XYZ file of C-alpha atoms in Angstrom:
632
model
C 91.627 125.054 190.807
C 91.466 121.672 189.028
C 89.034 121.024 186.175
C 87.017 118.632 188.348
C 86.753 121.015 191.313
C 85.824 123.822 188.926
C 82.900 121.777 187.642
C 81.773 121.024 191.186
C 81.924 124.757 191.943
C 79.800 125.428 188.858
C 77.293 122.843 189.957
C 76.996 124.255 193.462
C 76.542 127.793 192.134
C 73.845 126.758 189.691
C 72.160 124.504 192.212
C 72.007 127.272 194.780
C 69.385 128.883 192.584
C 67.302 125.726 192.646
C 67.557 123.458 195.646
C 69.333 122.921 198.944
C 68.954 119.132 198.801
C 72.026 116.918 198.996
C 73.809 116.164 195.738
C 75.141 112.837 196.957
C 72.400 110.378 197.980
C 73.347 106.754 198.399
C 73.027 104.792 195.144
C 72.529 101.032 195.328
C 73.801 98.359 192.930
C 71.342 97.009 190.371
C 71.148 94.086 187.973
C 68.683 94.323 185.090
C 67.655 90.748 185.779
C 66.346 91.773 189.182
C 63.513 93.791 187.692
C 63.093 92.331 184.220
C 61.457 88.967 183.645
C 63.036 86.447 181.284
C 59.679 85.473 179.813
C 59.395 86.768 176.271
C 56.430 87.350 174.020
C 58.681 88.702 171.233
C 60.194 86.227 168.784
C 63.837 85.314 169.381
C 65.901 85.769 166.254
C 68.273 83.102 164.988
C 71.912 83.793 165.727
C 73.479 81.242 163.384
C 75.954 82.918 161.037
C 75.394 82.343 157.336
C 77.208 83.432 154.224
C 76.212 86.843 152.933
C 74.248 87.309 149.751
C 76.952 88.168 147.251
C 79.574 85.882 148.776
C 77.316 82.979 147.819
C 77.759 84.049 144.157
C 81.533 84.465 143.706
C 81.229 85.002 139.951
C 78.576 87.696 140.128
C 79.309 90.915 138.351
C 79.506 92.976 141.524
C 81.719 90.512 143.373
C 84.191 90.387 140.512
C 84.404 94.152 140.205
C 84.823 94.643 143.940
C 87.449 91.919 144.375
C 89.833 92.793 141.537
C 91.814 95.694 140.158
C 90.509 96.839 136.803
C 92.325 95.225 133.889
C 91.759 93.551 130.534
C 91.795 90.208 132.329
C 88.977 91.394 134.606
C 86.969 92.597 131.604
C 87.393 89.177 129.978
C 86.286 87.408 133.138
C 83.240 89.683 133.482
C 82.240 88.979 129.901
C 82.288 85.226 130.574
C 79.384 85.898 132.944
C 77.457 87.372 130.014
C 75.879 89.963 132.361
C 72.742 91.829 131.344
C 73.721 95.478 131.594
C 70.390 96.961 132.534
C 70.018 100.420 134.005
C 69.371 98.879 137.423
C 72.492 96.685 137.267
C 74.813 99.556 136.371
C 73.297 101.767 139.076
C 73.709 98.963 141.631
C 77.394 98.428 140.843
C 78.159 102.156 140.770
C 76.478 102.700 144.150
C 78.699 99.972 145.633
C 81.749 101.691 144.154
C 80.980 105.033 145.767
C 84.334 105.028 147.613
C 86.370 103.873 144.594
C 86.101 106.631 141.980
C 88.677 105.215 139.545
C 87.063 101.787 139.500
C 83.637 103.411 139.096
C 84.986 105.321 136.101
C 86.554 102.183 134.594
C 83.376 100.172 135.026
C 81.197 102.900 133.506
C 83.496 103.338 130.514
C 83.480 99.574 129.963
C 79.682 99.417 130.235
C 79.256 102.248 127.722
C 80.902 100.087 125.061
C 78.527 97.173 125.521
C 75.321 96.465 123.675
C 72.190 96.705 125.753
C 73.373 99.508 128.016
C 71.817 102.917 127.565
C 73.262 105.938 129.340
C 70.968 108.222 131.339
C 71.132 111.473 133.271
C 70.490 109.588 136.532
C 73.575 107.386 136.021
C 75.683 110.427 135.185
C 74.393 112.065 138.374
C 75.595 109.091 140.423
C 79.034 109.311 138.810
C 79.283 113.037 139.521
C 78.393 112.477 143.186
C 81.028 109.732 143.467
C 83.763 111.884 141.957
C 83.025 115.051 143.933
C 82.745 113.236 147.273
C 86.099 111.550 146.726
C 87.751 114.751 145.500
C 88.395 113.249 142.051
C 87.871 116.631 140.485
C 89.603 115.898 137.180
C 87.222 112.996 136.553
C 84.339 115.134 137.771
C 84.872 117.879 135.213
C 85.534 115.405 132.382
C 82.302 113.573 133.193
C 80.319 116.804 133.386
C 81.590 117.867 129.969
C 80.851 114.472 128.405
C 77.396 114.483 130.002
C 76.607 117.795 128.338
C 78.018 116.645 124.989
C 75.771 113.574 125.129
C 72.748 115.829 125.600
C 72.052 114.952 129.227
C 70.803 117.431 131.772
C 72.266 118.269 135.192
C 69.133 118.496 137.313
C 68.700 121.025 140.109
C 68.756 118.439 142.909
C 72.107 116.994 141.800
C 73.517 120.477 141.226
C 72.596 121.632 144.740
C 73.920 118.424 146.319
C 77.285 118.743 144.580
C 77.473 122.479 145.273
C 76.993 121.764 148.984
C 79.819 119.215 148.946
C 82.178 121.691 147.268
C 81.326 124.473 149.696
C 81.836 122.234 152.735
C 85.201 121.193 151.299
C 86.032 124.900 150.859
C 86.549 124.456 147.109
C 85.324 127.941 146.256
C 86.772 127.994 142.724
C 85.123 124.695 141.782
C 81.834 125.791 143.359
C 81.857 129.010 141.336
C 82.758 127.143 138.125
C 79.933 124.643 138.715
C 77.417 127.455 139.191
C 78.566 129.120 135.964
C 78.309 125.781 134.137
C 74.799 125.125 135.471
C 73.503 128.621 134.649
C 75.034 128.516 131.169
C 73.515 125.090 130.580
C 70.058 126.434 131.453
C 70.490 129.340 129.047
C 71.839 127.248 126.161
C 69.467 124.311 126.474
C 66.691 124.847 123.936
C 64.681 122.019 125.504
C 64.269 124.022 128.689
C 61.635 126.373 127.259
C 59.635 123.433 125.886
C 59.789 121.679 129.255
C 58.486 124.826 130.920
C 55.607 125.099 128.446
C 54.563 121.524 129.204
C 54.840 122.100 132.957
C 52.745 125.273 132.762
C 50.004 123.471 130.829
C 49.910 120.566 133.306
C 49.896 122.867 136.353
C 47.392 125.291 134.819
C 44.290 123.238 135.614
C 43.051 119.823 136.657
C 43.847 117.078 134.210
C 41.321 116.784 131.388
C 41.048 116.062 127.695
C 41.602 119.787 127.154
C 45.002 119.594 128.917
C 45.933 116.516 126.897
C 44.908 118.321 123.712
C 47.122 121.316 124.483
C 50.078 119.005 125.080
C 49.497 117.226 121.770
C 49.365 120.588 119.975
C 52.918 121.309 121.121
C 54.153 118.398 119.002
C 56.947 117.559 121.431
C 59.396 114.826 120.398
C 59.355 112.626 123.490
C 62.559 111.178 124.911
C 63.576 109.689 128.244
C 65.548 112.819 129.072
C 62.598 115.091 128.287
C 60.088 113.025 130.284
C 62.408 112.881 133.315
C 62.893 116.643 133.264
C 59.156 117.321 133.167
C 58.521 114.869 136.012
C 61.158 116.556 138.173
C 59.621 119.958 137.528
C 56.238 118.535 138.623
C 57.580 116.921 141.810
C 55.598 119.289 144.044
C 52.370 118.232 142.305
C 52.812 114.451 142.281
C 49.316 113.519 141.078
C 49.590 115.894 138.131
C 52.998 114.369 137.393
C 51.298 110.979 137.438
C 48.660 112.179 134.958
C 51.408 113.416 132.626
C 53.264 110.110 133.018
C 50.099 108.182 132.095
C 49.476 110.448 129.077
C 53.023 109.878 127.832
C 52.604 106.118 128.217
C 49.515 106.184 126.007
C 51.311 107.960 123.169
C 51.939 105.670 120.147
C 55.459 107.035 119.654
C 56.778 106.343 123.162
C 57.108 103.450 125.616
C 58.063 103.874 129.249
C 61.178 102.071 130.447
C 63.081 101.485 133.682
C 64.497 105.012 133.726
C 61.134 106.783 133.457
C 59.405 104.338 135.826
C 62.062 105.083 138.464
C 61.661 108.803 137.839
C 57.890 108.763 138.475
C 58.369 106.522 141.512
C 60.604 109.175 143.092
C 57.963 111.837 142.473
C 55.052 109.767 143.823
C 56.772 108.632 147.023
C 54.824 111.142 149.136
C 51.962 110.889 151.596
C 49.322 112.442 149.322
C 50.206 110.212 146.351
C 51.118 106.949 148.071
C 48.292 104.967 146.445
C 49.512 106.004 142.995
C 53.075 105.135 144.051
C 52.230 101.531 144.867
C 50.186 101.316 141.676
C 53.253 102.320 139.656
C 55.402 99.791 141.529
C 52.915 97.091 140.525
C 53.076 98.282 136.891
C 56.879 98.096 137.015
C 56.708 94.539 138.306
C 54.298 93.505 135.545
C 56.574 95.102 132.927
C 59.675 93.317 134.355
C 61.285 96.558 135.504
C 63.024 96.971 138.870
C 63.433 99.864 141.299
C 67.089 100.848 141.042
C 69.036 101.083 144.291
C 69.551 104.852 144.038
C 65.800 105.374 143.683
C 65.193 103.031 146.616
C 67.552 104.955 148.905
C 65.962 108.299 148.061
C 62.366 107.086 148.445
C 63.122 105.164 151.649
C 64.723 108.238 153.206
C 61.730 110.303 152.150
C 59.318 107.790 153.708
C 61.295 107.742 156.950
C 61.632 111.522 157.058
C 57.867 111.898 156.589
C 57.099 109.250 159.244
C 55.689 106.861 156.621
C 57.444 103.992 158.362
C 54.991 101.278 157.276
C 55.592 102.178 153.630
C 59.359 102.230 154.220
C 59.179 98.680 155.607
C 56.997 97.476 152.722
C 59.475 98.947 150.236
C 62.397 97.341 152.085
C 60.701 93.943 151.896
C 60.096 94.409 148.178
C 63.738 95.262 147.513
C 65.059 92.397 149.647
C 62.986 89.987 147.537
C 64.527 91.356 144.336
C 67.987 91.223 142.765
C 69.126 94.674 143.965
C 69.188 94.320 147.726
C 69.705 97.249 150.126
C 72.941 97.415 152.103
C 73.393 96.112 155.631
C 73.373 99.703 156.866
C 69.923 100.309 155.350
C 68.452 97.705 157.695
C 70.025 99.353 160.758
C 68.823 102.803 159.690
C 65.288 101.530 159.165
C 65.222 99.864 162.588
C 66.472 103.086 164.139
C 63.662 105.028 162.463
C 61.053 102.604 163.793
C 62.502 102.952 167.295
C 62.366 106.755 167.058
C 58.562 106.679 166.833
C 56.692 107.743 169.947
C 55.174 104.254 170.164
C 57.335 101.913 168.066
C 55.387 99.353 166.056
C 57.081 96.100 167.028
C 55.419 94.223 164.192
C 57.443 96.370 161.785
C 60.640 95.483 163.658
C 59.776 91.809 163.299
C 59.038 92.166 159.570
C 62.313 93.951 158.839
C 64.430 91.505 160.814
C 62.631 88.449 159.479
C 63.176 89.608 155.896
C 66.818 90.403 156.686
C 67.457 86.861 157.930
C 65.373 85.160 155.259
C 67.624 86.694 152.604
C 70.664 84.958 154.072
C 72.177 87.591 156.303
C 73.154 86.936 159.912
C 72.260 89.416 162.629
C 75.039 91.867 163.405
C 75.558 93.826 166.609
C 73.941 96.855 164.923
C 70.829 94.823 164.057
C 70.531 93.419 167.571
C 70.811 96.972 168.910
C 68.146 98.077 166.452
C 65.723 95.461 167.786
C 66.666 96.232 171.385
C 66.181 99.973 170.826
C 62.560 99.543 169.727
C 61.763 97.130 172.567
C 63.129 99.422 175.268
C 61.460 102.478 173.729
C 58.157 100.569 173.723
C 58.638 99.584 177.374
C 59.049 95.862 176.558
C 61.885 95.296 179.013
C 61.356 91.544 179.408
C 61.701 91.025 175.664
C 64.640 93.444 175.554
C 66.484 91.314 178.125
C 65.905 88.227 175.989
C 67.329 89.992 172.933
C 70.471 90.769 174.945
C 70.728 87.052 175.770
C 70.445 86.192 172.074
C 73.025 88.851 171.266
C 75.449 87.375 173.791
C 74.874 83.891 172.348
C 75.825 85.286 168.947
C 79.107 86.572 170.407
C 78.222 90.228 170.955
C 78.518 91.809 174.396
C 76.328 94.760 175.428
C 78.169 98.073 175.226
C 77.397 101.715 175.895
C 74.979 101.793 172.956
C 73.016 98.835 174.304
C 72.905 100.082 177.887
C 72.079 103.634 176.789
C 69.011 102.315 174.999
C 67.885 100.604 178.199
C 68.447 103.793 180.173
C 66.433 105.769 177.604
C 63.548 103.306 177.735
C 63.434 103.273 181.533
C 63.506 107.077 181.651
C 60.729 107.229 179.049
C 58.674 104.893 181.256
C 59.448 107.157 184.254
C 61.352 104.323 185.969
C 64.130 106.711 186.869
C 65.586 104.868 189.862
C 66.043 101.747 187.771
C 67.639 103.836 185.041
C 70.183 105.170 187.539
C 71.019 101.675 188.735
C 71.744 100.509 185.181
C 74.903 102.626 185.223
C 76.131 100.823 188.333
C 75.467 97.500 186.630
C 77.398 98.698 183.574
C 80.471 99.334 185.686
C 80.101 95.953 187.384
C 80.156 94.377 183.916
C 83.294 96.349 182.976
C 81.467 98.789 180.678
C 82.203 102.361 181.770
C 79.307 104.776 181.086
C 80.324 107.437 178.589
C 79.076 110.999 178.231
C 76.205 109.929 175.933
C 74.867 107.470 178.524
C 75.060 110.085 181.286
C 73.369 112.649 179.040
C 70.459 110.296 178.330
C 70.032 109.650 182.055
C 70.161 113.338 182.975
C 67.822 114.303 180.145
C 65.365 111.669 181.348
C 65.259 113.340 184.766
C 64.906 116.808 183.231
C 62.045 115.641 181.009
C 60.315 114.260 184.114
C 60.733 117.682 185.795
C 63.119 116.204 188.368
C 65.881 118.741 188.013
C 67.249 118.203 191.506
C 67.840 114.508 190.773
C 69.287 115.423 187.375
C 71.864 117.512 189.238
C 72.546 114.558 191.534
C 73.339 112.478 188.454
C 75.492 115.294 187.095
C 77.498 115.422 190.307
C 78.004 111.668 190.251
C 79.151 111.882 186.637
C 81.818 114.399 187.616
C 82.921 112.116 190.467
C 83.459 109.432 187.834
C 85.829 111.771 185.950
C 83.480 112.092 182.963
C 83.686 115.640 181.592
C 80.544 117.465 180.401
C 80.131 118.510 176.788
C 77.893 120.859 174.790
C 75.080 118.302 174.482
C 74.861 117.770 178.226
C 75.058 121.488 178.942
C 72.173 122.094 176.537
C 70.119 119.424 178.329
C 70.781 121.009 181.730
C 70.075 124.536 180.487
C 66.748 123.362 179.049
C 66.024 121.629 182.365
C 66.657 124.806 184.356
C 64.557 126.891 181.964
C 61.770 124.348 182.127
C 61.665 124.913 185.886
C 61.775 128.733 185.430
C 65.248 128.813 187.002
C 66.813 131.340 184.650
C 69.503 132.521 187.074
C 70.652 128.956 187.675
C 70.837 128.282 183.944
C 72.879 131.440 183.364
C 75.269 130.737 186.228
C 75.818 127.125 185.153
C 76.717 128.130 181.609
C 79.069 130.900 182.706
C 80.905 128.659 185.143
C 81.197 125.639 182.841
C 82.512 127.815 180.029
C 85.022 129.719 182.134
C 86.155 126.962 184.524
C 85.529 123.664 182.708
C 86.143 124.999 179.148
C 82.887 123.649 177.725
C 81.976 125.170 174.359
C 78.157 125.489 174.281
C 76.165 125.046 171.102
C 75.174 128.249 169.318
C 71.525 127.279 169.847
C 72.125 127.051 173.613
C 73.457 130.606 173.689
C 70.559 131.879 171.596
C 67.918 130.231 173.750
C 69.377 131.610 176.961
C 69.920 135.122 175.542
C 66.304 135.331 174.423
C 65.066 134.209 177.843
C 67.284 136.785 179.600
C 66.048 139.631 177.407
C 62.443 138.605 178.061
C 62.969 139.506 181.737
C 65.159 142.554 180.916
C 68.476 141.061 182.038
C 70.457 142.909 179.397
C 73.795 142.842 181.220
C 73.752 139.046 181.473
C 72.648 138.699 177.843
C 75.518 140.922 176.680
C 77.924 138.794 178.730
C 76.740 135.743 176.804
C 77.111 137.631 173.521
C 80.698 138.363 174.491
C 81.330 134.663 175.157
C 79.844 133.793 171.765
C 82.202 136.229 170.099
C 85.236 134.732 171.890
C 84.202 131.291 170.631
C 83.932 132.588 167.047
C 80.175 132.239 166.704
C 78.485 134.712 164.332
C 76.922 137.726 166.064
C 73.398 137.210 167.389
C 72.262 140.809 167.220
C 68.570 140.894 166.311
C 67.015 140.320 169.776
C 69.396 142.907 171.286
C 68.471 145.551 168.717
C 64.761 144.922 169.271
C 65.169 145.096 173.038
C 67.386 148.199 173.126
C 65.242 150.142 170.663
C 62.197 149.604 172.915
C 63.577 149.573 176.455
C 67.301 150.327 176.384
C 69.309 153.461 177.058
C 71.995 155.086 174.978
C 74.555 153.475 177.301
C 72.975 150.081 176.632
C 73.315 150.636 172.909
C 76.950 151.689 173.323
C 77.779 148.587 175.392
C 76.087 146.360 172.853
C 77.977 147.890 169.920
C 81.295 147.444 171.732
C 80.679 143.724 172.177
C 79.209 143.143 168.722
C 82.390 143.240 166.659
C 85.778 141.558 166.873
C 87.265 144.702 165.288
C 87.770 148.061 166.970
C 84.365 149.234 165.745
C 81.328 147.372 164.367
C 80.402 147.668 160.704
C 78.425 150.627 159.421
C 75.469 148.269 158.869
C 75.345 147.520 162.615
C 75.068 151.237 163.403
C 72.434 151.739 160.708
C 70.406 148.839 162.081
C 70.232 150.200 165.611
C 69.612 153.809 164.477
C 66.742 152.641 162.271
C 65.296 150.667 165.172
C 65.359 153.759 167.401
C 63.609 155.748 164.671
C 60.981 153.037 164.202
C 60.196 153.244 167.918
C 59.934 157.046 167.725
C 63.025 157.549 169.904
C 64.699 160.200 167.784
C 66.424 161.957 170.709
C 68.073 158.697 171.872
C 69.296 158.109 168.329
C 70.865 161.585 168.259
C 72.496 161.047 171.655
C 73.943 157.746 170.451
C 75.212 159.431 167.284
C 77.021 162.003 169.429
C 78.887 159.172 171.196
C 79.899 157.482 167.956
C 83.419 157.789 166.520
C 84.017 160.526 163.981
C 84.096 158.245 160.908
C 80.652 156.893 161.810
C 79.094 160.325 162.371
C 80.407 161.559 159.018
C 79.594 158.461 157.021
C 77.371 159.258 154.035
C 74.773 156.583 154.873
C 74.485 157.816 158.463
C 74.176 161.456 157.350
C 71.532 160.490 154.818
C 69.587 158.526 157.427
C 69.557 161.343 159.978
C 68.816 163.960 157.323
C 65.770 161.973 156.218
C 64.646 161.368 159.796
C 65.033 165.053 160.724
C 63.038 166.096 157.661
C 60.201 163.755 158.655
C 60.299 165.043 162.243
C 60.120 168.691 161.119
C 57.228 167.905 158.808
C 55.368 166.177 161.596
C 56.009 169.142 163.945
C 54.825 171.665 161.329
C 51.701 169.618 160.661
C 50.955 169.494 164.367
C 51.407 173.269 164.713
C 49.067 173.919 161.796
C 46.434 171.720 163.352
C 46.664 173.602 166.648
C 46.469 176.945 164.879
C 43.411 175.879 162.965
């Protein structure tokens, strides 16, 4: 059986549980212009190509560093610019060198020797992230040692970020060494206990003169490093962090600077402290300080993650008006976030794009797609068509990304027939729909509870020699389950795995197993567990243990244990888990019967003997107590 015919067989088997309707209705050709007006109420964006921001300043510090190998000649040329090496400038250059670890190291070492530049823990953190991500481990460990010698602190956030990178890269030795370094640093750092005292005082009650008095009694010698550490420890109580920040600023022996202003901005960039955040940004502006680009990226991501899109746009506009402009990618990401809203705010799209162009950038294909994505998601198909015209005029042809956005928007608007016809138009234009486009179309039908038509689209996809993947299978499984067609979902997964060699997501397996156990289809659930094991997914045992301990037989438990492990026998912990579950359900006799069927080394294991000895003692006590009650 060929791969294609196997998929058709799978489809027919799954569909037999749902519908007897034809899978092959006639599909007519469609042109988007036939249903979408060319009249636009959305501003058309200029497509003239202009020189990018830094290219218009060939002697800027960043341009020089990026364009040349590091050398004495380069250092001399940089010095002719007489650059002001502020914290923000060094951060900006280092962030642009995130793929060039040696040049980042050379630039930092050069900057350290210049007057006016002050090192900080945040700059060291950027360097460490650059080195570890580019596997420059020798530079990483040298920098970490120097950082400690200079009295700077590796904060928890940076530590966890770097640890994650090392673990994903399977650098177990480096990960272990980093953890030892971090723990030792916490133990050896005398400042840590003072920081904790300050944090405890601030968190202990609402801010008052009494709190301020207790802090003054500590007699702490304030430094940038100390203030930053306290602010990070108070990040979950942003308004209290703000009160501490204000108190520090009023002290006669300390003045806030760019580093501490950026630190409090990161803490305040949350929904419940947004008013204080913008107040601090205004203070920074009045004091001639700038948001550094690393702070901007972190706060912008936080705004977008927390659906504070309006604030993310306002911050983007602020940065684009300043000297440390976000990257081209930041604009695309922000447009994508706006489009992901349930009802995209098109005024925000206009503000972002207008600011992007006003700064001197020309619209790229990614930016056009970002605008188009919001328009189609908002159901503004006339305006979306006009954006495609502008995109074509700028030299960019629609591709699968562009068409997929149109398909998504039409499906969201429940204009499913038009969405189907878009794929025919794509082919007519020489753009072959890929698996992502088909998945969006099929998901649109499933979301609209039109599973039969989703299967029609699936069949047509197979006819076009486009193979299904895990994403599409998950969409179809969810569609079947949404229609209470559990048998169809199970059959489709089994067939596509065995005949079409699709590897489902772990979450797809879990969802289907839980649904099967809900209706006591243990045999089918165990079959899925066996497939998971063959595809090297970790065992998903908990729902099986819960089910078997309540409703299963000893034979069910035996079958489950056989499937659970890739070895000849499961671990002792697996046996203990299921025995304990039987005991918790009061099924002591079933537990004993299962024990009798276990291999000798399990029956004689000390933990198993201890468990059954304890359970038998409790059972005898309960029996004796019952007998005494009857006798009385």
